[in-house]
XYZ file of C-alpha atoms in Angstrom:
709
model
C 124.847 -15.544 -19.686
C 123.829 -18.470 -21.926
C 126.377 -20.759 -20.337
C 125.142 -19.599 -16.875
C 121.617 -20.428 -17.760
C 122.441 -23.851 -19.064
C 124.444 -24.488 -15.983
C 121.595 -23.409 -13.652
C 119.247 -25.734 -15.449
C 121.639 -28.571 -15.280
C 122.305 -28.044 -11.571
C 118.564 -28.141 -10.903
C 117.846 -31.326 -12.928
C 121.022 -33.194 -11.833
C 120.575 -32.102 -8.320
C 117.113 -33.557 -8.180
C 118.239 -36.899 -9.454
C 121.206 -36.774 -6.988
C 118.857 -36.023 -4.063
C 116.813 -39.157 -4.994
C 119.780 -41.402 -5.073
C 120.930 -40.120 -1.657
C 118.016 -41.765 0.019
C 119.766 -45.140 -0.128
C 123.173 -44.550 1.541
C 124.173 -48.209 1.243
C 123.752 -48.235 -2.548
C 125.830 -45.093 -2.678
C 128.697 -46.564 -0.705
C 128.685 -49.778 -2.721
C 128.804 -47.688 -5.919
C 131.864 -45.921 -4.648
C 133.592 -49.159 -3.608
C 132.935 -50.742 -6.879
C 134.430 -47.816 -8.784
C 137.485 -49.063 -10.665
C 140.793 -47.801 -9.327
C 142.059 -46.543 -12.640
C 138.761 -44.694 -13.126
C 139.415 -42.848 -9.833
C 142.748 -41.772 -11.088
C 141.329 -40.397 -14.271
C 138.252 -38.799 -12.728
C 139.434 -35.406 -13.834
C 137.394 -32.221 -13.176
C 137.865 -28.818 -14.611
C 139.806 -26.425 -12.303
C 141.343 -29.348 -10.438
C 144.677 -28.367 -11.886
C 146.606 -25.533 -10.278
C 144.402 -22.393 -10.466
C 147.324 -20.207 -11.507
C 148.010 -22.592 -14.430
C 144.431 -22.545 -15.484
C 144.279 -18.795 -15.346
C 147.506 -18.443 -17.503
C 146.143 -20.957 -20.044
C 142.543 -19.880 -20.306
C 142.499 -16.243 -19.220
C 145.951 -14.596 -19.684
C 147.264 -16.163 -22.800
C 143.925 -15.706 -24.785
C 143.934 -12.060 -23.866
C 147.518 -11.549 -24.803
C 146.836 -13.222 -28.173
C 143.760 -10.940 -28.597
C 145.910 -7.971 -27.799
C 148.566 -8.780 -30.497
C 145.920 -9.688 -33.029
C 143.975 -6.571 -32.360
C 147.142 -4.401 -32.827
C 148.098 -6.179 -35.957
C 144.767 -5.862 -37.678
C 144.266 -2.205 -36.885
C 147.806 -1.444 -38.149
C 146.917 -3.188 -41.486
C 143.738 -1.140 -41.727
C 145.633 2.173 -41.507
C 146.689 3.730 -44.905
C 149.418 5.981 -43.416
C 151.261 5.017 -40.286
C 152.874 7.529 -37.975
C 154.419 7.048 -34.543
C 151.439 8.829 -32.998
C 148.942 6.482 -34.819
C 150.874 3.400 -33.715
C 150.744 4.649 -30.049
C 147.017 5.313 -30.387
C 146.434 1.849 -31.758
C 148.460 0.222 -29.109
C 146.719 2.336 -26.369
C 143.248 1.438 -27.477
C 144.158 -2.276 -27.810
C 145.194 -2.245 -24.162
C 141.966 -0.556 -23.096
C 140.023 -3.179 -25.100
C 141.837 -5.957 -23.239
C 140.819 -4.280 -19.952
C 137.167 -4.267 -21.076
C 137.179 -7.915 -22.184
C 138.652 -8.979 -18.784
C 136.039 -6.885 -17.048
C 133.333 -8.797 -18.958
C 133.807 -11.946 -16.887
C 135.787 -10.909 -13.781
C 132.665 -10.941 -11.501
C 131.603 -14.562 -12.540
C 134.251 -16.373 -10.245
C 133.122 -14.354 -7.113
C 129.321 -14.603 -7.563
C 127.589 -16.338 -4.674
C 126.732 -19.934 -5.492
C 127.481 -19.384 -9.160
C 125.817 -21.985 -11.305
C 128.928 -22.166 -13.574
C 131.200 -22.792 -10.643
C 128.794 -25.586 -9.441
C 128.544 -27.102 -12.914
C 132.351 -27.381 -13.130
C 132.813 -28.152 -9.427
C 135.139 -25.269 -9.067
C 136.913 -24.780 -5.753
C 135.980 -21.230 -4.517
C 139.629 -20.459 -3.656
C 140.638 -21.358 -7.286
C 137.724 -19.159 -8.429
C 139.118 -16.237 -6.365
C 142.474 -16.728 -7.984
C 141.005 -16.491 -11.467
C 139.156 -13.234 -10.314
C 142.522 -11.988 -9.035
C 144.199 -12.697 -12.474
C 141.337 -10.869 -14.322
C 141.859 -7.930 -11.961
C 145.532 -7.754 -12.717
C 144.748 -7.770 -16.451
C 142.243 -4.961 -16.046
C 144.685 -2.860 -13.958
C 147.482 -3.359 -16.526
C 145.318 -2.791 -19.600
C 143.578 0.242 -18.115
C 146.674 2.002 -16.697
C 148.565 1.353 -19.919
C 145.719 2.647 -22.010
C 145.641 5.950 -20.097
C 149.420 6.388 -19.793
C 150.022 5.790 -23.491
C 147.362 8.386 -24.455
C 148.883 10.854 -22.054
C 152.209 10.291 -23.603
C 150.801 10.910 -26.977
C 149.137 14.113 -25.939
C 151.998 15.648 -24.165
C 155.002 14.517 -26.259
C 153.536 13.958 -29.777
C 150.618 16.252 -30.156
C 152.237 19.032 -27.849
C 149.007 19.417 -26.052
C 148.449 20.573 -22.498
C 147.750 17.261 -20.602
C 145.891 19.156 -17.758
C 143.734 20.928 -20.233
C 142.913 17.684 -22.048
C 141.298 16.188 -18.917
C 139.772 19.295 -17.162
C 136.762 20.473 -19.091
C 135.270 23.832 -17.897
C 131.992 24.133 -16.134
C 130.231 25.316 -19.345
C 130.883 21.785 -20.714
C 129.343 20.242 -17.746
C 126.247 22.334 -17.797
C 125.801 21.756 -21.605
C 126.014 18.098 -21.115
C 123.359 18.005 -18.377
C 120.965 20.339 -20.169
C 121.348 19.119 -23.870
C 122.988 15.678 -23.326
C 125.247 16.412 -26.399
C 128.609 17.900 -25.603
C 130.083 17.580 -29.053
C 128.724 20.782 -30.464
C 130.894 23.009 -28.311
C 134.325 23.708 -29.525
C 136.764 25.015 -26.978
C 139.730 25.314 -29.150
C 139.122 25.782 -32.932
C 142.823 25.068 -33.677
C 142.970 21.557 -32.062
C 139.160 21.006 -32.421
C 138.818 19.902 -28.845
C 135.340 19.517 -27.999
C 133.593 19.169 -24.594
C 132.865 15.624 -25.406
C 136.466 14.727 -25.852
C 137.588 16.442 -22.620
C 134.802 14.808 -20.658
C 135.653 11.530 -22.189
C 139.270 12.002 -21.180
C 138.288 12.976 -17.662
C 136.083 9.874 -17.126
C 139.012 7.809 -18.323
C 141.423 9.327 -15.945
C 138.987 8.988 -13.044
C 138.508 5.238 -13.905
C 142.321 4.785 -13.994
C 142.648 6.452 -10.666
C 140.125 3.991 -9.012
C 142.015 1.120 -10.742
C 145.215 2.164 -9.082
C 143.440 2.445 -5.657
C 142.027 -1.092 -6.133
C 145.382 -2.361 -7.077
C 147.090 -0.876 -3.975
C 144.377 -2.176 -1.650
C 144.638 -5.597 -3.087
C 148.248 -6.055 -2.114
C 148.744 -9.234 0.004
C 150.041 -7.206 3.101
C 147.067 -4.819 2.850
C 144.547 -7.565 2.382
C 145.875 -9.636 5.316
C 146.528 -6.820 7.672
C 143.762 -4.258 6.905
C 140.973 -6.483 5.623
C 138.258 -3.980 6.435
C 139.992 -1.288 4.397
C 140.528 -3.790 1.589
C 136.837 -4.699 1.606
C 135.483 -1.156 1.747
C 137.817 -0.156 -1.040
C 136.550 -2.893 -3.296
C 132.819 -2.268 -2.639
C 133.288 1.532 -3.376
C 136.006 1.833 -5.939
C 134.997 -1.048 -8.161
C 131.477 0.281 -8.910
C 132.839 3.759 -9.465
C 135.386 2.309 -11.929
C 132.574 0.631 -13.802
C 130.566 3.778 -13.883
C 133.348 5.886 -15.370
C 134.298 3.243 -17.919
C 130.700 3.092 -19.128
C 130.788 6.867 -19.480
C 134.170 6.752 -21.099
C 133.173 4.453 -24.000
C 129.661 3.924 -25.294
C 130.041 0.240 -26.286
C 131.562 -0.781 -22.944
C 128.129 -1.470 -21.504
C 127.683 -4.290 -23.974
C 130.813 -6.027 -22.593
C 130.498 -5.259 -18.888
C 126.646 -5.845 -18.566
C 126.772 -9.630 -18.773
C 129.148 -9.814 -15.864
C 127.080 -7.430 -13.736
C 123.929 -9.275 -14.663
C 125.402 -12.638 -13.745
C 126.726 -11.345 -10.460
C 123.385 -9.740 -9.506
C 121.271 -12.726 -10.618
C 123.506 -15.132 -8.429
C 123.939 -12.717 -5.520
C 121.275 -10.082 -5.017
C 118.310 -12.327 -4.167
C 120.224 -14.145 -1.330
C 121.531 -10.925 -0.031
C 118.058 -9.346 0.192
C 116.767 -12.519 1.881
C 119.582 -12.495 4.426
C 118.863 -8.948 5.507
C 115.185 -9.564 5.745
C 115.922 -12.467 7.996
C 118.160 -10.224 9.986
C 115.553 -7.473 10.452
C 112.522 -9.625 10.910
C 113.894 -12.707 12.658
C 117.022 -11.707 14.576
C 119.532 -13.947 12.835
C 120.145 -17.575 13.884
C 119.312 -19.162 17.230
C 122.264 -19.760 19.396
C 122.166 -22.690 21.819
C 125.668 -22.789 23.260
C 128.580 -20.317 23.695
C 131.829 -21.471 25.186
C 135.144 -19.766 25.964
C 138.077 -21.970 25.665
C 141.611 -20.971 26.913
C 143.645 -20.114 29.948
C 144.623 -16.688 28.826
C 143.373 -14.012 26.472
C 146.149 -14.777 23.999
C 145.074 -18.506 23.766
C 141.349 -17.860 23.826
C 139.076 -19.676 21.423
C 135.293 -19.375 21.179
C 132.783 -22.130 20.345
C 129.425 -21.036 19.011
C 126.688 -23.567 18.593
C 123.490 -22.906 16.687
C 120.412 -24.783 15.573
C 119.957 -25.730 11.910
C 117.045 -27.115 9.857
C 116.909 -30.788 8.517
C 117.436 -29.528 5.017
C 120.504 -27.534 6.066
C 121.987 -30.535 7.883
C 121.426 -32.722 4.736
C 123.163 -30.096 2.575
C 126.264 -29.790 4.838
C 129.548 -31.337 3.667
C 132.766 -31.556 5.714
C 135.241 -28.679 5.231
C 132.813 -26.058 4.159
C 132.596 -22.613 5.709
C 130.096 -19.828 6.187
C 130.253 -16.102 6.203
C 129.286 -14.684 9.558
C 128.015 -11.182 10.015
C 127.213 -9.413 13.308
C 125.545 -6.083 12.217
C 126.178 -4.507 15.743
C 129.816 -5.015 15.396
C 130.502 -4.917 11.662
C 128.559 -5.183 8.412
C 131.454 -6.955 6.751
C 131.014 -10.751 6.687
C 133.922 -12.984 7.852
C 134.656 -16.648 6.799
C 134.500 -19.359 9.558
C 134.599 -23.197 9.208
C 131.401 -25.016 10.146
C 131.347 -28.446 11.855
C 128.656 -30.806 12.671
C 128.465 -32.060 16.314
C 128.484 -35.746 17.264
C 125.184 -36.973 18.701
C 123.443 -33.766 17.888
C 121.383 -34.067 14.785
C 120.146 -30.494 14.477
C 123.074 -28.371 15.453
C 126.192 -26.919 13.856
C 129.174 -25.253 15.455
C 131.795 -22.590 14.705
C 135.131 -22.843 16.426
C 137.433 -19.901 16.103
C 140.501 -18.278 17.649
C 140.168 -14.699 18.975
C 142.558 -12.868 16.759
C 141.933 -9.472 15.166
C 139.556 -6.680 15.885
C 136.365 -8.427 14.765
C 136.920 -11.667 16.612
C 137.843 -9.734 19.816
C 134.747 -7.689 19.685
C 132.592 -10.673 18.796
C 134.063 -12.628 21.676
C 133.343 -9.789 24.239
C 129.732 -9.375 23.047
C 129.122 -13.119 23.095
C 130.535 -13.764 26.467
C 128.454 -11.120 28.284
C 126.811 -11.903 31.619
C 123.158 -12.882 31.811
C 122.232 -9.359 32.869
C 123.766 -7.987 29.627
C 122.422 -10.738 27.445
C 120.024 -8.405 25.708
C 123.059 -6.592 24.268
C 124.263 -9.886 22.719
C 124.442 -9.247 18.894
C 122.299 -11.019 16.359
C 124.382 -13.499 14.317
C 123.557 -13.776 10.572
C 125.193 -16.747 8.673
C 125.354 -17.109 4.936
C 126.358 -20.551 3.655
C 127.360 -23.073 2.837
C 130.609 -22.058 0.839
C 133.606 -23.842 -0.092
C 134.336 -27.187 -1.806
C 131.747 -29.943 -1.283
C 133.862 -32.885 -2.223
C 136.507 -33.227 0.475
C 135.304 -36.594 1.463
C 135.411 -37.933 -2.078
C 138.888 -36.485 -2.538
C 140.139 -38.253 0.509
C 138.574 -41.645 -0.602
C 140.612 -41.521 -3.810
C 143.775 -42.218 -1.872
C 145.010 -45.355 -0.104
C 146.953 -43.315 2.499
C 145.665 -39.890 3.650
C 148.045 -37.580 5.769
C 146.197 -34.708 7.428
C 148.482 -32.155 8.971
C 146.837 -29.272 10.935
C 148.375 -26.497 13.049
C 146.435 -24.992 15.957
C 142.981 -23.868 15.112
C 143.532 -25.187 11.608
C 142.246 -28.564 12.842
C 138.605 -27.392 12.402
C 138.151 -28.189 8.616
C 139.025 -31.864 9.502
C 136.913 -32.565 12.533
C 133.762 -33.343 10.674
C 135.885 -34.861 7.881
C 137.219 -37.619 10.037
C 133.733 -38.329 11.439
C 132.371 -38.692 7.837
C 135.325 -40.696 6.545
C 134.855 -43.226 9.400
C 131.155 -43.364 8.786
C 131.590 -43.941 5.125
C 134.446 -46.477 5.365
C 132.619 -48.507 7.969
C 129.698 -48.962 5.514
C 131.943 -49.721 2.464
C 132.839 -53.287 1.694
C 136.091 -52.568 -0.206
C 137.381 -49.148 -0.182
C 140.595 -47.702 -1.670
C 141.463 -45.803 1.519
C 143.280 -48.000 4.108
C 144.939 -45.433 6.345
C 144.214 -41.973 7.484
C 146.778 -40.261 9.814
C 145.952 -36.847 11.446
C 148.958 -34.960 12.921
C 147.751 -32.036 14.879
C 150.419 -29.570 16.190
C 148.955 -27.354 18.930
C 150.274 -25.586 21.838
C 146.901 -24.693 23.557
C 146.160 -27.398 26.198
C 142.650 -26.223 26.720
C 141.891 -26.375 22.932
C 143.335 -29.901 22.826
C 141.222 -31.063 25.669
C 138.063 -29.465 24.220
C 138.532 -31.008 20.745
C 139.227 -34.478 22.427
C 136.110 -34.217 24.481
C 133.805 -33.006 21.683
C 135.127 -34.976 18.674
C 137.894 -37.393 19.292
C 136.155 -39.263 22.091
C 132.940 -39.852 20.056
C 135.115 -41.047 17.205
C 136.911 -43.497 19.521
C 133.614 -44.729 20.829
C 132.796 -45.923 17.383
C 136.068 -47.771 16.875
C 135.730 -51.433 15.810
C 137.708 -53.962 13.751
C 137.857 -53.092 10.139
C 139.875 -52.883 6.953
C 141.015 -49.331 7.549
C 142.513 -47.288 10.305
C 142.428 -43.722 11.475
C 145.265 -42.687 13.578
C 144.993 -39.339 15.478
C 148.357 -38.026 16.761
C 148.370 -34.830 18.757
C 151.666 -33.038 19.090
C 151.559 -30.678 22.103
C 154.459 -28.287 22.244
C 154.005 -27.714 26.019
C 153.514 -30.058 28.931
C 150.008 -31.499 29.023
C 148.127 -30.818 32.136
C 144.494 -31.494 33.100
C 142.361 -28.509 32.403
C 139.610 -27.964 34.984
C 136.051 -28.302 33.805
C 135.366 -24.725 34.788
C 137.759 -23.575 32.098
C 134.948 -24.463 29.595
C 132.687 -21.563 30.373
C 129.084 -22.413 29.277
C 127.672 -18.989 28.761
C 124.326 -20.009 27.151
C 123.228 -23.591 27.314
C 119.779 -24.570 26.111
C 118.475 -28.200 26.146
C 116.057 -29.406 23.486
C 112.947 -28.753 25.663
C 114.049 -25.242 26.616
C 114.918 -24.477 23.087
C 111.387 -25.140 21.831
C 109.982 -22.612 24.417
C 112.691 -20.104 23.725
C 111.936 -20.184 19.906
C 108.452 -18.830 20.616
C 108.920 -16.576 23.643
C 112.284 -15.445 24.942
C 115.253 -16.032 22.663
C 115.454 -14.314 19.272
C 116.492 -16.022 16.076
C 115.491 -18.989 14.056
C 117.112 -22.240 12.988
C 119.806 -21.650 10.395
C 118.643 -22.545 6.916
C 120.144 -22.355 3.400
C 118.928 -19.546 1.247
C 116.201 -20.895 -1.199
C 117.999 -18.778 -3.863
C 120.986 -21.100 -3.791
C 120.838 -23.522 -6.661
C 122.150 -26.445 -4.391
C 121.808 -30.148 -5.224
C 120.775 -30.996 -1.645
C 117.758 -28.767 -1.436
C 114.264 -29.875 -2.412
C 113.082 -29.793 -6.062
C 110.648 -26.911 -5.367
C 113.423 -24.803 -3.905
C 115.665 -25.498 -6.933
C 113.026 -24.594 -9.505
C 112.309 -21.404 -7.605
C 115.981 -20.480 -7.471
C 116.492 -21.408 -11.120
C 113.492 -19.371 -12.203
C 114.770 -16.375 -10.203
C 118.285 -16.622 -11.863
C 116.868 -17.024 -15.386
C 114.401 -14.155 -15.016
C 117.084 -11.667 -13.804
C 119.472 -12.825 -16.408
C 117.370 -12.481 -19.534
C 115.173 -9.433 -18.608
C 118.379 -7.735 -17.564
C 120.051 -8.461 -20.871
C 116.937 -7.526 -22.759
C 116.789 -4.060 -20.985
C 120.455 -3.294 -21.878
C 119.891 -4.203 -25.555
C 116.672 -2.162 -25.825
C 118.161 0.967 -24.111
C 121.341 0.783 -26.035
C 119.644 0.544 -29.377
C 117.269 3.451 -28.686
C 120.227 5.761 -28.020
C 122.400 5.614 -31.067
C 124.316 8.854 -30.309
C 128.057 8.364 -29.866
C 128.539 11.749 -27.936
C 125.880 11.695 -25.345
C 126.767 10.690 -21.776
C 123.525 10.571 -19.914
C 122.051 7.643 -21.829
C 125.057 5.523 -20.933
C 124.449 6.226 -17.200
C 120.660 5.609 -17.580
C 121.372 2.161 -19.071
C 123.429 1.184 -16.145
C 120.862 2.563 -13.650
C 117.928 0.861 -15.327
C 119.823 -2.419 -15.238
C 120.523 -2.297 -11.592
C 116.957 -1.074 -10.788
C 115.399 -3.907 -12.800
C 117.600 -6.630 -11.347
C 117.033 -5.329 -7.730
C 113.285 -5.051 -8.433
C 113.004 -8.648 -9.732
C 115.029 -9.772 -6.635
C 112.545 -8.079 -4.268
C 109.534 -9.408 -6.125
C 110.803 -13.106 -5.745
C 111.653 -12.424 -2.206
C 108.121 -11.276 -1.679
C 106.834 -14.325 -3.423
C 108.997 -16.443 -1.251
C 107.488 -15.064 1.997
C 103.971 -14.433 1.012
C 102.767 -16.839 -1.696
C 104.793 -19.964 -2.218
C 106.794 -20.791 0.840
C 106.669 -20.566 4.634
C 109.555 -21.083 7.006
C 110.598 -24.747 7.210
C 108.091 -25.699 4.563
C 108.730 -29.148 3.033
C 110.620 -30.346 6.115
C 107.802 -32.039 7.886
C 108.106 -35.019 5.586
C 111.847 -35.258 5.828
C 113.435 -37.721 8.310
C 115.842 -36.343 10.853
C 119.240 -36.167 9.207
C 121.971 -37.986 11.227
C 125.295 -36.969 9.599
C 127.287 -39.068 12.074
C 125.871 -41.354 14.817
C 127.924 -42.735 17.488
C 127.400 -44.993 20.517
C 126.870 -43.455 23.841
C 129.309 -45.530 25.774
C 131.920 -43.497 27.640
C 135.549 -43.590 26.610
C 138.257 -42.090 28.769
C 141.344 -40.678 27.070
C 144.717 -41.451 28.535
C 145.668 -38.682 31.016
C 149.290 -39.476 31.278
C 151.877 -37.796 29.070
C 152.959 -40.033 26.222
C 156.320 -39.512 24.456
C 155.901 -42.249 21.848
C 153.415 -42.601 19.171
C 150.404 -44.556 20.238
C 148.766 -45.414 23.557
C 148.577 -49.101 22.544
C 151.520 -51.551 22.475
C 151.216 -51.641 18.645
C 149.185 -48.939 17.047
C 148.789 -50.917 13.891
C 148.379 -54.332 15.199
C 146.335 -56.591 12.918
C 143.437 -58.731 14.233
C 145.111 -61.762 15.653
C 141.885 -63.948 15.085
C 142.678 -64.093 11.380
C 146.381 -63.805 10.474
C 145.559 -63.722 6.777
C 142.951 -60.938 7.071
C 143.743 -57.351 6.422
C 141.366 -56.206 9.197
C 142.759 -54.001 11.954
C 141.954 -54.622 15.615
C 140.788 -51.024 15.997
C 139.673 -48.572 13.308
C 140.513 -45.480 15.418
C 143.615 -44.933 17.467
C 144.609 -41.951 19.591
C 148.040 -40.855 20.882
C 149.619 -37.705 22.341
C 153.164 -36.525 22.113
C 154.817 -33.688 23.966
C 157.963 -31.740 23.061
C 159.155 -29.554 20.190
C 157.294 -29.415 16.895
C 157.803 -32.638 14.934
C 160.049 -32.639 11.876
C 158.816 -32.603 8.406
C 159.969 -36.089 7.841
C 157.887 -37.356 10.737
C 154.805 -35.631 9.463
C 155.158 -37.059 5.931
C 156.614 -40.395 6.552
C 153.257 -42.168 6.106
C 153.235 -41.110 2.503
C 156.457 -42.722 1.400
C 155.115 -46.340 1.015
C 151.847 -45.276 -0.462
C 150.721 -45.800 -4.150
C 148.236 -43.039 -4.141
C 148.883 -40.664 -1.193
C 146.910 -37.555 -0.405
C 148.090 -34.707 1.660
C 145.597 -32.304 3.401
C 147.000 -29.187 4.971
C 145.577 -26.341 7.158
C 147.587 -24.058 9.487
C 149.901 -21.180 9.492
C 151.087 -20.129 5.995
C 154.806 -20.775 6.863
C 154.079 -24.404 8.054
C 151.903 -25.288 5.073
C 154.335 -23.871 2.588
C 157.201 -25.783 4.039
C 155.163 -29.051 3.960
C 154.197 -28.419 0.363
C 157.735 -27.867 -0.667
C 158.899 -31.022 1.243
C 156.182 -33.053 -0.416
C 157.241 -31.792 -3.807
C 160.904 -32.394 -3.062
C 159.862 -35.986 -1.973
C 158.201 -36.524 -5.386
C 161.262 -35.081 -7.352
C 163.739 -37.215 -5.468
C 161.773 -40.387 -6.025
C 160.791 -39.468 -9.536
C 157.483 -41.144 -9.168
C 154.616 -40.130 -11.299
C 151.187 -41.754 -12.060
C 150.644 -42.863 -15.664
C 148.394 -39.889 -16.340
C 151.227 -37.488 -15.599
C 149.770 -35.875 -12.472
C 151.894 -35.750 -9.263
C 151.627 -38.882 -7.205
C 151.094 -36.834 -4.013
C 147.953 -34.950 -4.336
C 148.049 -31.798 -2.069
C 144.853 -30.235 -0.753
C 145.589 -27.058 1.146
C 142.910 -25.047 3.003
C 143.411 -21.306 2.312
C 141.125 -18.380 2.636
C 141.993 -15.766 -0.073
C 139.281 -13.391 0.887
């Protein structure tokens, strides 16, 4: 909690200074261009290593060492050792490991966690750390329970069923007196009600752990996400409740994780649901259906956003979308900005699965049924914020996308072109996008909305962006009526709709997110909320725990947890009330902000080649240098486009641009089989060539887009 508080204060202070420096884009670009090359290679950030390696080094290994040390110290403290005593010590040590892992397993999955922002942690890497903590909890908890059952049944010759099933007299005595240690059920074994209730709570906690472990299997998570989600939000709190009842001191270890999670998540969750009930979600301005058949259907949803939100957006980030009329479970979708539209964002997704099918049907209703269109609630931004900076570290960037996996890179290409055009001497010289797609309508839509505006900006420069589309079927012109505009609102109509007809408001970031791109007032407010919940929650746990010293009473343990949750929720509601009533109003502080233009392009028209192309490039020489100056490294065009039909390109074709590079970067997004094959091929390329940078890191840096939700 102390580290979280320090991180929150640091993010508020550093974010304010960062927002001041962002006002001068040219100085920012020159700063990046002047950054020495060797400093870029050594610009190492925590968690940038493989997340599994980090988890093994900083989570698994320390807990294993603690397990061995705990067993060793307790064995030395015992005067007489028997096999039963050894089993008891080992069992309790496993249980203690599970408690320690529980003490921080919620930190990686907290919304907008200050610690994750402080260390610039990739959310996907954080989820893997959470996954490793969960594995240790399951292994430690199950081992603890099984070893004790073995000791009861085989060593002490006790009835295992009787050990975990207290009679009703025990339960009534516990609720009336609070102390179950005075009632002996068996004078020979001295089994009290307290011991049997303690054993029962431990067994119930272990059962919920097994349920969580089963639902977390990769097949279950991928195929039955709803069941996986509901199991987690129900079984995990029940596990925590029974563990707190099982061992009195467990609240001291688990409370910090609970407090941190609630301080980082509950205020924004309350604010989101208040927006849903009072304002009707975000204002949609355009809904389009893309595809010639239901199997190939994609949906484009455009919505308005505030100026602060547009300023905070970074290419490659995603949001969590909720449609309460369809499902209360949030689903991740990539967000993109839109060329020539400075106040709108877009979500482009493929119709696949129950949720997206229901969402598509409800969004694409006729005008007569428009009132039944669901309210869309968006929570964001999430995901890594440094995709542009990561790409600018490399001299050659290869981006390989499959199907709808191109969405994380649409805004990235626009931003990279904008940044490189304003940089005098950049490291990046060549960016190649290989997009493998079989849907002709999706290709035409992306060409029209993103690639054509990028080509309109093409000039001579010291870098080149080459867009290569691999269509696995014959390209045909898609009629314009295939792009079904269900709801189209121009700027003048939108202003009227905001007041009278259409529900919803402009999408804005939650003021409880400690984000470096928000205003100083918002950051101070968010930091104050986080610190208040953190330290008042911790104080309540310590006070209630110290006032109930009894080791055999169960109700005070549960009261401590209930008071903690109630206090954190009450503080969250109070700050939400302050947000709406006292300090802020909607869109406050935005009147003095200039309109944000993430990517501006000329309005001249550019027509893509309509004929099929079987070779790379629609020009004679895709990488022709500017003939006016033979000694110059300037390219004739900074953006090139080409299309190729036929079977899927080979791995060698997709990765050939990386072979001659000194600092290559590989960005991947698509089907898991394709990305795994390309990752393996890139690693084999490194192994064969035996090339490594002087800092020991692989020469090909791989950035794979994966959603491990």
